[in-house]
Structure formats: C-alpha cells, structure tokens
XYZ file of C-alpha atoms in Angstrom:
592
model
C 55.219 -97.510 79.290
C 57.726 -96.204 81.991
C 56.871 -92.526 80.631
C 53.262 -93.174 80.749
C 53.513 -94.453 84.401
C 55.662 -91.338 85.208
C 53.290 -88.769 83.787
C 50.350 -90.592 85.629
C 52.298 -90.373 88.882
C 52.846 -86.520 88.303
C 49.026 -86.111 88.208
C 48.309 -88.420 91.132
C 50.396 -86.257 93.395
C 49.272 -82.854 92.532
C 48.557 -81.990 96.121
C 52.261 -82.367 96.919
C 53.599 -79.872 94.348
C 51.055 -77.610 92.933
C 50.645 -75.518 96.240
C 54.276 -74.416 95.622
C 53.267 -72.637 92.517
C 52.824 -69.624 94.974
C 56.155 -70.218 96.616
C 58.390 -67.385 97.374
C 61.254 -68.929 95.373
C 60.958 -68.404 91.737
C 63.279 -71.247 90.791
C 60.664 -73.515 92.572
C 57.725 -71.932 90.558
C 59.848 -72.223 87.313
C 60.606 -75.962 88.073
C 56.781 -76.797 88.708
C 55.750 -74.880 85.398
C 58.163 -76.880 83.517
C 57.086 -79.922 84.880
C 53.471 -79.268 83.944
C 54.605 -78.202 80.414
C 56.066 -81.718 79.932
C 53.606 -83.770 81.792
C 50.218 -82.479 80.524
C 50.036 -84.550 77.281
C 46.534 -85.944 77.507
C 43.016 -84.547 78.209
C 42.430 -86.242 81.473
C 45.655 -84.922 82.789
C 44.866 -81.371 81.691
C 41.312 -81.717 83.296
C 42.755 -82.824 86.611
C 45.082 -79.829 86.704
C 42.711 -77.177 85.630
C 40.126 -78.388 88.212
C 42.559 -78.809 91.062
C 42.012 -76.565 94.081
C 44.309 -75.946 97.279
C 43.071 -77.635 100.341
C 41.935 -74.351 101.925
C 39.806 -73.497 99.008
C 38.252 -77.142 98.854
C 37.165 -76.767 102.486
C 35.521 -73.439 101.614
C 33.604 -74.827 98.892
C 32.395 -77.800 100.832
C 31.333 -75.749 103.648
C 29.317 -73.251 101.573
C 27.914 -75.693 98.942
C 24.372 -76.676 99.216
C 23.407 -80.245 98.634
C 21.209 -79.593 95.428
C 23.971 -77.711 93.588
C 25.938 -78.988 91.196
C 29.789 -79.335 91.602
C 30.746 -76.877 88.655
C 28.168 -74.433 89.910
C 29.498 -74.227 93.553
C 33.170 -74.057 92.113
C 33.599 -70.677 90.552
C 37.488 -71.059 90.283
C 36.871 -74.334 88.220
C 34.487 -72.283 85.940
C 37.228 -69.463 85.530
C 39.794 -72.205 84.072
C 41.286 -73.219 87.365
C 43.397 -72.100 90.239
C 46.480 -73.277 88.484
C 45.728 -71.216 85.185
C 45.220 -68.008 87.265
C 48.420 -68.435 89.242
C 50.577 -69.102 86.116
C 48.836 -66.105 84.404
C 50.007 -63.878 87.451
C 53.437 -64.623 86.390
C 53.193 -63.194 82.806
C 53.872 -59.675 83.852
C 56.808 -60.582 86.028
C 60.319 -59.184 84.946
C 62.133 -62.514 85.002
C 62.004 -63.924 81.503
C 62.601 -67.484 82.595
C 59.585 -67.422 84.897
C 57.654 -65.937 82.146
C 58.665 -68.624 79.712
C 58.049 -71.435 82.154
C 54.488 -70.096 82.785
C 53.742 -69.695 78.988
C 54.934 -73.238 78.287
C 52.681 -74.586 81.225
C 49.612 -72.600 79.965
C 50.188 -73.745 76.338
C 50.002 -77.500 77.809
C 47.100 -76.702 79.914
C 44.951 -74.831 77.198
C 45.869 -77.288 74.377
C 42.490 -79.088 73.178
C 40.988 -77.655 76.451
C 38.264 -74.930 75.388
C 37.243 -74.246 78.860
C 40.565 -73.022 79.936
C 41.303 -71.483 76.498
C 38.042 -69.425 76.263
C 38.846 -67.949 79.925
C 42.337 -66.924 78.865
C 40.960 -65.176 75.936
C 38.278 -63.107 77.830
C 38.890 -59.971 79.462
C 36.784 -58.186 82.221
C 38.149 -55.166 83.621
C 41.550 -55.402 82.224
C 43.395 -56.691 79.388
C 42.843 -60.520 78.859
C 45.657 -63.137 79.349
C 45.545 -63.606 75.627
C 46.433 -59.909 74.937
C 49.266 -60.292 77.333
C 50.637 -63.393 75.623
C 50.191 -61.782 72.170
C 52.389 -58.871 73.417
C 54.993 -61.383 74.560
C 55.054 -62.817 70.948
C 56.878 -59.696 69.912
C 59.562 -60.030 72.598
C 63.101 -59.593 71.648
C 63.952 -62.446 73.793
C 63.762 -65.310 71.301
C 62.959 -68.240 73.610
C 60.185 -65.990 75.338
C 58.632 -65.136 71.882
C 58.626 -68.828 70.839
C 56.901 -69.933 74.205
C 54.331 -67.058 73.846
C 53.612 -67.964 70.186
C 53.073 -71.565 71.282
C 50.737 -70.581 74.154
C 48.719 -68.421 71.802
C 48.466 -71.133 69.240
C 47.134 -73.450 71.951
C 44.543 -70.995 72.899
C 43.551 -70.204 69.317
C 43.271 -73.839 68.298
C 41.086 -74.673 71.317
C 38.406 -72.449 69.865
C 38.417 -69.030 71.273
C 35.480 -66.872 70.744
C 35.026 -64.570 67.932
C 35.239 -61.375 69.880
C 35.294 -58.183 67.984
C 36.482 -55.431 70.583
C 39.975 -54.400 70.756
C 40.319 -55.797 74.151
C 39.400 -59.103 73.037
C 41.121 -59.898 69.692
C 39.657 -62.285 67.192
C 41.224 -65.716 66.385
C 42.314 -64.331 63.006
C 43.985 -61.411 64.685
C 45.652 -63.526 67.097
C 46.663 -66.018 64.473
C 48.070 -63.104 62.349
C 50.440 -62.069 65.283
C 51.742 -65.713 65.747
C 52.395 -66.075 61.951
C 54.120 -62.732 61.757
C 56.372 -63.719 64.482
C 56.992 -67.337 63.478
C 57.898 -65.982 59.709
C 60.481 -63.728 61.042
C 62.235 -66.261 63.053
C 62.088 -68.824 60.242
C 63.689 -66.324 57.830
C 66.287 -65.257 60.347
C 69.842 -66.395 60.732
C 69.245 -67.616 64.328
C 70.412 -70.960 65.692
C 68.852 -74.143 64.065
C 67.062 -74.965 67.328
C 65.070 -71.821 67.342
C 64.024 -72.137 63.676
C 62.919 -75.618 64.177
C 60.841 -74.504 67.080
C 59.168 -71.845 65.015
C 58.301 -74.399 62.094
C 56.627 -76.574 64.365
C 54.662 -73.769 66.340
C 53.454 -72.585 62.782
C 52.609 -76.313 61.836
C 50.633 -76.726 65.076
C 48.722 -73.425 64.250
C 47.641 -74.330 60.778
C 47.396 -78.059 61.031
C 43.994 -79.441 59.632
C 42.499 -75.929 59.505
C 41.872 -74.767 55.957
C 41.340 -70.982 56.962
C 44.486 -70.933 59.034
C 46.329 -72.535 55.994
C 45.262 -69.918 53.796
C 46.203 -67.139 56.081
C 49.717 -68.489 56.489
C 49.989 -68.648 52.818
C 48.717 -65.147 52.231
C 51.196 -63.915 54.830
C 54.185 -65.437 53.130
C 54.696 -68.391 55.259
C 55.302 -70.692 52.327
C 58.006 -68.492 50.755
C 59.856 -68.335 53.960
C 59.785 -72.064 54.367
C 60.827 -72.821 50.809
C 63.787 -70.530 51.131
C 64.814 -72.299 54.321
C 64.431 -75.733 52.533
C 66.647 -74.609 49.564
C 69.312 -73.088 51.786
C 69.985 -76.500 53.481
C 69.043 -79.126 50.967
C 70.788 -79.746 47.519
C 68.381 -80.113 44.664
C 70.643 -83.029 42.997
C 72.251 -84.697 45.947
C 75.225 -87.044 45.590
C 74.936 -90.461 47.250
C 76.666 -89.273 50.462
C 75.206 -85.739 50.845
C 73.540 -86.553 54.208
C 76.315 -88.431 55.968
C 77.990 -85.503 57.689
C 74.973 -83.398 58.326
C 74.188 -82.629 61.809
C 71.017 -84.078 63.232
C 69.799 -80.559 64.290
C 69.947 -79.487 60.620
C 68.023 -82.603 59.784
C 65.262 -81.859 62.381
C 65.087 -78.472 60.730
C 64.469 -79.747 57.334
C 61.825 -82.087 58.751
C 60.047 -79.206 60.651
C 60.118 -77.157 57.443
C 58.710 -80.003 55.248
C 56.101 -80.952 57.707
C 54.876 -77.271 57.986
C 54.834 -77.007 54.014
C 52.722 -80.261 53.913
C 50.252 -78.940 56.431
C 49.808 -75.388 54.541
C 49.332 -77.206 51.118
C 46.792 -79.821 52.504
C 43.619 -78.055 51.234
C 44.154 -75.797 48.409
C 45.086 -76.465 44.769
C 46.564 -72.950 44.376
C 48.986 -73.580 47.083
C 50.046 -76.943 45.647
C 50.771 -75.434 42.241
C 52.624 -72.599 43.928
C 54.883 -75.168 45.396
C 55.494 -77.064 42.320
C 55.548 -74.341 39.599
C 56.734 -71.142 41.179
C 58.621 -72.465 44.327
C 59.836 -75.710 42.493
C 60.325 -77.556 45.458
C 59.743 -81.214 44.029
C 63.656 -81.620 43.545
C 64.189 -80.976 47.045
C 61.349 -83.279 48.335
C 62.526 -85.930 46.031
C 66.170 -85.688 47.348
C 64.886 -85.924 50.978
C 63.026 -89.309 50.434
C 66.279 -91.171 50.653
C 67.681 -89.142 53.587
C 69.145 -91.360 56.492
C 67.016 -89.364 59.029
C 63.484 -90.917 59.562
C 61.920 -87.579 60.121
C 63.156 -86.086 56.904
C 61.848 -89.171 54.767
C 58.574 -88.978 56.629
C 57.994 -85.312 56.189
C 59.165 -85.408 52.679
C 56.322 -88.175 51.955
C 53.843 -85.825 53.813
C 54.690 -83.023 51.254
C 54.176 -85.643 48.524
C 50.848 -86.701 49.794
C 49.736 -83.099 49.903
C 50.851 -82.293 46.287
C 49.189 -85.617 44.951
C 45.872 -84.410 46.025
C 45.853 -81.910 43.156
C 44.781 -83.343 39.712
C 46.847 -80.976 37.686
C 50.076 -81.552 39.881
C 49.430 -85.383 39.843
C 49.052 -85.682 36.003
C 52.179 -83.297 35.319
C 54.803 -82.614 37.923
C 54.633 -85.840 40.053
C 54.756 -87.943 36.984
C 57.443 -85.961 35.020
C 59.853 -85.424 37.871
C 59.772 -89.122 39.048
C 58.441 -88.067 42.528
C 55.637 -90.384 42.335
C 57.598 -93.638 41.501
C 60.320 -92.472 44.060
C 57.697 -92.436 46.896
C 56.450 -95.999 45.508
C 59.957 -97.430 45.890
C 59.867 -96.457 49.540
C 56.291 -97.865 49.793
C 57.767 -101.200 48.634
C 60.670 -101.478 51.080
C 60.192 -104.095 53.624
C 62.803 -102.717 56.033
C 61.612 -99.150 56.014
C 60.492 -97.631 59.209
C 56.796 -98.108 59.940
C 55.846 -94.326 60.012
C 57.548 -93.542 56.653
C 55.757 -96.514 55.188
C 52.382 -95.358 56.475
C 53.145 -91.801 54.990
C 54.030 -93.399 51.578
C 50.916 -95.521 51.549
C 48.922 -92.267 51.849
C 50.674 -91.122 48.811
C 49.950 -94.350 46.731
C 46.587 -94.068 47.582
C 46.325 -90.889 45.479
C 48.590 -92.183 42.789
C 46.062 -95.014 41.931
C 43.035 -92.468 41.241
C 41.248 -92.912 38.079
C 42.822 -89.559 36.688
C 46.507 -90.645 37.600
C 48.591 -91.727 34.702
C 50.559 -93.778 37.285
C 47.685 -96.254 37.995
C 48.494 -98.738 35.287
C 52.156 -98.485 35.939
C 51.643 -99.200 39.622
C 49.598 -102.259 38.787
C 52.442 -103.633 36.506
C 54.894 -103.019 39.449
C 52.954 -105.010 41.865
C 51.023 -102.663 44.145
C 48.324 -105.229 44.717
C 50.449 -107.746 46.524
C 52.001 -104.850 48.710
C 48.577 -103.746 49.577
C 47.477 -107.203 50.447
C 50.620 -107.560 52.783
C 49.729 -104.244 54.610
C 46.125 -105.329 54.982
C 47.193 -108.502 56.693
C 49.734 -106.633 58.909
C 47.403 -106.150 61.707
C 48.260 -102.321 62.022
C 44.844 -100.466 62.033
C 46.497 -97.567 59.933
C 47.904 -99.853 57.308
C 44.629 -101.753 57.056
C 42.756 -98.671 56.572
C 45.135 -97.177 53.992
C 45.247 -100.381 51.985
C 41.545 -100.531 51.706
C 41.215 -96.834 50.823
C 43.822 -97.543 48.129
C 41.934 -100.641 46.878
C 38.842 -98.299 46.675
C 40.577 -95.619 44.618
C 41.997 -98.359 42.495
C 38.637 -99.854 41.493
C 36.844 -96.546 41.045
C 35.805 -96.323 37.277
C 37.959 -99.384 36.569
C 37.706 -102.059 33.890
C 36.242 -105.559 34.709
C 39.826 -106.933 34.107
C 41.184 -104.726 36.767
C 38.483 -105.368 39.268
C 39.221 -109.317 38.858
C 43.023 -108.517 39.104
C 42.344 -106.739 42.434
C 40.112 -109.472 43.741
C 42.548 -112.306 42.790
C 44.788 -110.514 45.221
C 42.442 -109.484 47.849
C 40.070 -112.369 47.920
C 36.337 -112.644 47.958
C 36.262 -114.312 51.328
C 38.640 -111.717 52.844
C 36.390 -108.931 51.507
C 33.207 -110.555 53.052
C 34.995 -110.760 56.410
C 36.006 -107.194 56.158
C 32.212 -106.123 55.746
C 31.666 -107.487 59.344
C 34.998 -106.087 60.812
C 35.007 -104.800 64.398
C 36.685 -101.725 63.258
C 33.834 -99.457 61.808
C 36.098 -97.507 59.606
C 37.421 -100.696 57.979
C 33.729 -101.563 57.515
C 33.081 -98.324 55.726
C 35.981 -98.628 53.374
C 35.074 -102.499 52.618
C 31.649 -101.395 51.615
C 33.230 -98.772 49.495
C 35.128 -101.347 47.754
C 32.104 -103.348 47.031
C 30.151 -100.237 45.862
C 33.030 -99.662 43.197
C 33.152 -103.434 42.091
C 29.301 -103.248 41.513
C 29.481 -100.348 39.240
C 27.744 -101.553 36.240
C 25.881 -104.749 35.235
C 28.877 -106.836 34.831
C 30.258 -105.796 38.068
C 26.942 -106.343 39.937
C 26.736 -109.949 38.521
C 30.363 -110.535 39.621
C 29.580 -109.532 43.230
C 26.561 -111.835 43.561
C 28.242 -114.766 41.961
C 31.617 -114.489 43.871
C 30.379 -113.286 47.301
C 26.895 -115.243 47.335
C 23.539 -113.755 47.427
C 23.162 -114.683 51.218
C 26.427 -113.307 52.445
C 26.268 -110.053 50.299
C 22.616 -109.289 51.203
C 23.155 -110.422 54.793
C 25.864 -108.118 55.415
C 24.051 -105.130 53.777
C 21.025 -105.614 55.981
C 23.229 -105.585 59.077
C 25.063 -102.514 57.834
C 21.907 -100.651 56.981
C 21.005 -100.817 60.716
C 24.443 -99.823 61.966
C 24.888 -97.032 64.493
C 27.746 -95.621 62.583
C 26.284 -93.318 59.887
C 29.351 -93.690 57.472
C 28.844 -97.331 57.175
C 25.049 -96.843 56.749
C 25.861 -94.286 53.806
C 28.191 -96.756 52.006
C 25.806 -99.666 52.532
C 22.856 -97.662 51.054
C 25.146 -96.618 48.033
C 26.043 -100.301 47.559
C 22.423 -101.200 47.551
C 21.641 -98.528 45.051
C 24.147 -99.953 42.627
C 22.867 -103.348 43.117
C 19.201 -102.355 42.384
C 20.212 -101.130 39.062
C 20.344 -104.865 37.920
C 16.706 -106.012 36.891
C 18.099 -109.544 37.290
C 18.748 -109.098 41.112
C 15.857 -106.855 42.009
C 13.731 -109.787 43.191
C 16.439 -110.887 45.553
C 16.614 -107.519 47.183
C 12.752 -107.325 47.343
C 12.208 -110.678 49.056
C 15.081 -110.299 51.547
C 13.397 -110.097 55.186
C 15.187 -107.187 56.441
C 16.540 -105.006 53.649
C 13.435 -103.140 52.667
C 12.430 -101.951 56.269
C 15.945 -101.068 56.985
C 15.963 -98.955 53.747
C 12.833 -97.351 54.864
C 14.183 -96.269 58.003
C 17.218 -94.785 56.058
C 14.948 -92.662 54.110
C 13.366 -91.117 57.412
C 15.949 -91.180 60.133
C 19.276 -90.678 58.627
C 21.360 -87.674 57.487
C 20.797 -86.258 54.019
C 24.020 -88.019 52.509
C 22.120 -91.399 53.469
C 18.611 -90.310 52.376
C 19.745 -89.319 48.847
C 21.093 -92.680 47.796
C 18.005 -94.526 49.759
C 15.594 -92.502 47.690
C 17.359 -93.293 44.453
C 17.370 -96.915 45.336
C 13.685 -97.003 46.238
C 12.986 -95.206 43.083
C 14.797 -97.784 41.076
C 13.108 -100.752 42.804
C 9.584 -99.060 42.292
C 9.849 -98.189 38.810
C 10.599 -101.729 37.861
C 8.093 -103.153 40.416
C 5.364 -100.790 41.059
C 2.957 -103.602 42.194
C 5.305 -105.390 44.352
C 3.526 -106.854 47.639
C 6.939 -106.575 49.506
C 7.248 -102.835 48.971
C 3.745 -102.165 50.490
C 4.376 -104.889 53.501
C 7.637 -102.833 54.360
C 5.564 -99.661 54.474
C 7.512 -97.948 51.671
C 4.164 -96.536 50.133
C 3.055 -95.023 53.508
C 6.618 -93.537 54.111
C 6.685 -91.995 50.701
C 3.267 -90.461 51.110
C 4.149 -89.021 54.469
C 7.446 -87.437 53.219
C 5.547 -85.906 50.260
C 2.622 -84.483 52.274
C 4.696 -83.203 55.094
C 7.419 -81.736 52.974
C 5.014 -79.218 51.044
C 6.282 -75.720 51.667
C 9.176 -76.814 54.048
C 12.012 -74.632 53.850
C 15.521 -75.877 53.743
C 16.525 -74.824 57.157
C 17.999 -77.778 59.426
C 16.207 -76.093 62.485
C 12.839 -76.219 60.699
C 13.444 -79.995 59.781
C 14.391 -80.510 63.462
C 11.345 -78.746 64.855
C 8.654 -80.648 62.553
C 10.522 -83.885 63.324
C 11.864 -86.828 61.582
C 9.105 -89.161 62.746
C 6.652 -87.252 60.786
C 8.633 -87.740 57.458
C 9.399 -84.171 56.920
C 11.839 -83.754 54.211
C 13.724 -80.530 53.416
C 16.168 -81.659 50.601
C 14.886 -81.155 46.998
C 16.672 -84.106 45.541
C 15.193 -86.570 48.080
C 11.698 -84.895 47.799
C 11.662 -85.176 43.917
C 12.660 -88.793 43.963
C 10.206 -89.660 46.727
C 7.273 -87.859 44.665
C 8.333 -89.821 41.649
C 8.532 -93.080 43.439
C 5.062 -92.456 44.894
C 3.571 -91.818 41.523
C 4.813 -95.170 40.225
C 3.256 -96.816 43.116
C 0.022 -95.196 42.698
C -0.164 -94.883 38.877
C 2.340 -97.817 37.923
C 0.311 -98.764 34.716
C -0.398 -95.053 33.594
C 3.288 -94.284 34.056
C 4.271 -97.134 31.858
C-alpha cells in the first residue's frame, strides 16, 4: 500500500520534476529518468507521463486551440508520443553511458504496453528511428547499457510495432532477432550472476505468451544456452542440503533461467520434447522443486506445467521420472507459499486429463478434497484452477468418477457456482456440468441431483449472458441435455430457453452458433411438430438462415456487411444443420 501511494505521488507531482529533464546537470536528468523507470508500473501512470507538456507548451495549445477541435488533434506533441519521450530519445546519442542507460530504462517503462508511444519510437521520418538507435545500443560493449537497450527494444516490440519493411524501419522480427542474439551471448557468457539474470528476464519478457517469438528464440538457440546455464549451477541428483550455502543471487539466476525456459516451451510440443529427450532437463527441474528459495520452486513448477501440456511427455517422461508426483506433493502442502501452490495447481490440472496415466493415481491420493479446499479458499486464482481441474477430471470419465467428484464438490455448491459473480468461474462451472452430462446416465444424474428448475433456470440466464464464453458453455450443456429423449419435453416447455437458443443461433460467434444449431437439430428431429418450436420462432429463423446464406462466402467482412439480423450464415456446419432442421420441421412425416 505504501509503495502504491508513493508511485501515485510521483505521478501527481509531474509539474515539479519533469521540467528538469532538460536541466543542464546530467546527474539531475539521470535521477529523473531513473525515477520514471521505477515509477511507471501501470497504464494510467504511463499515459499521464506520455501526455504531459511543460507549462509554456500548454499555454500555446490553449491559445491556438479552436473550440470544436478535439484535444488530441490540437496536441501534436501528444500524438508524437509525448514531450517526455522526445526528450529521453534526445539523450540516446550522448556520450555518457549512464545517461543513455537511464534514458533507455525510462523509455522501456514508458513504452511498455503503450502502443501509441511504441509506434512512434519505431517510426522514422528524415532520420533513423529511435528504435534503430536503440537496436544499435543492443550491441554495445558496455553490458549494463546493452541490457537496458534490449529491455527498451523489447517493450517497443511487445507493444505492437508496425510491420515495416524498409531498412530504416525494421520489422518486429528483425528487432526481436537482435535482442535474442544479444541476450543469448550474455546468458552463455561468464559475466556476473546479476547480468545473466537480467538477460534471462529480458528474454522472458520478449517471448512471453507469444508463439511466434517463442519459436524464434528456440530456432536461435536460446533454449540450449538456458539449459547449459541451468546444468552449470544445478545438481541433477542433489543431496538434502545442496541449497543451504548457495548465494541468493545464484538462486535468482536459476529462477530466471527456468522461468524463461517455461515461457519458450509454452506452445510447441517439439520444444517440450527437446527439453525432455535431448536436453534432459527433467532431473534439474525435479531437484529444484524442493529448493529453499521460493522463486526457484515456483519457476520449476512453471516448467513442469509447460511440459505437461504435451501428451507424449505427460505419458512418458513426467510419469517415468516421478516429476508429476513430485509436483503433486508440493500441491498438497498446506504450508507452501501461495504462489508455488498456484503454479503447482496448474500442473495438476494437466495431470488429471483423460490421457494422463496419473489420473487414477491422483484420485487415490486425495486430489478431490484438496481441490475442494482450494475452491473454498476465496482466492480467485485458486477457485478458477480448482474448477478447471475438476473439468479435466470429469472429461470422458466413468459414472463412478463423476459420483466421486460430486460427493466432494457437492451439487448445491455447483448450482451456486453457475450463478457466481465471477464470469470465469461461471464458464468453468458450466463446463463441469457439460462433462457431467456426457451420456444418458450423466444427463439423468444432473437432472435428478440439481433439479430441473435449478438446472434449466441457470441455463436460461446463462444463454442471455453478455459474456460469450459463458454463453458458449451453456449452449454446449443444453446440447448434451437435448440428447436425452426423456428430458426434451422439459427443455421445450421452459418459458425462456428456446427464445434464448434462437438468439444464440443468430447473434453469437460461430463457436456458439455451431452447438446451438446442433441442439436445435436434435430437438427438431425428435419433435418436428412441437408447438413450442414454432412459438419461439425457430422455424422462421431457420428459414431466414437458409434463404440468406445461399451463395454467401466465408468472409467475416461479407457476413458483417449482410448483417446478423437478416440471418446470414457463413459457416458450413451451421448452414447444413439448419438446413436439415428446417427439412424436419417442414417434412417431418416424410423424413421419418
């Protein structure tokens, strides 16, 4: 709280210290730039600084501004990324490396998740763009300056720079390759631990949650450099006290390396198999799960999570080496750090998938009570991960497993989660019901245990939700329930469900329209003369879709131009199901 107040204060008094960015004293400028680098930690703060103008400039704007002009139109400096950014860029060509480093650090904070600033830094007019200058500094022989330049370039790249193709304006890929090459060199060097730790985190920030950049880092050899680093500072078969005398700086380096490895391996199975089969990092990951340093345990869990996303790795290496059960033991610990438990819960979520050999083992070892405990913890992250794990545990599960899960979770609790204020929780709760209602026996179980009124009432509300993910799962649940001939009448006679389902077929995204069309087809096929279907306007909606979809291309632009209201449909699967459903309505007896 105290830190938040201090940062807020730094933004509230911009008029006091920002004018000194043009001070004749370089030490004053360095101090202000370092303050900006540390203080700009959220988008509102970055916006305030990037839009700031000196008093004299403000008076000019007010004097020359016409009443009908918008603020951004009358403020060319704001459109160019701000006075502050312009002044910081002017220091990049100075000879003082400390000044350059401070300016780069401030620009990195200012451009982070700030596309308006980042795009201007990447653009050139009559001279090399600021990004080109920054990329040249990424090759500096001064290590601290090199790291600061790479961090700044990373912030610009990740904020979404335009895909320029000229030599003066580098593409995001070309800029990323420069950063990756520089960080690889630092990671593989014999420089001090602090520098290599920074290099790992800069690389991690560059590739985080970006599939293409992860692949680029892999192709450029980053994974090999990181693996060599981990092996050089981590025993593969540690004794009980291996980490007691280890300097904290080295533990931080291991944390940084594992975190970056986990980020690179998040998307691609080939990369995961490279880690397990060729680089053979699992023993080092497993050894780090019991390290005294929280960050090392957390990052090791993140690596295990990334690896457990691969079916082949989960079925073989994770089981054979004991990594899966090692993470599960951490997951069970009551006194573990909350962040480590959260990371371990994400791994367990993968370990209970239908293709995992560990599903039955974890059921025997008490995974359900632990998940219920986390679900009731009140922590949003734990609640969501617990529900996600229940969802995976129930997928293609036997009736026995379904009953075992629901004995722990509770039907009343599940009913409450369907109406939870957290829409992400709602989505996962409906997904749980979807997997419970997979098959005739499961459908009957859900109706009996939850009650028809509660179940269908929750579905009718969810079908009208503003959150498309909730709607999608609700439609899929309804599609499963409609497969039961014995329960179709309850669906047809509900006062709100059919009209909501009709709206889903017309106004929603294709991921919703497909299960909606399947559900309607199932209901129509068994009840072609149902009065409720006609009263809800299902027949007219199907007719509009079939009529207006003739010759319609698959272009989203075409669909948008013709309009959802006309019932135009561009998805082949939806069109075919709607056409078949309409045939059943119009020629029910003949179809039979």
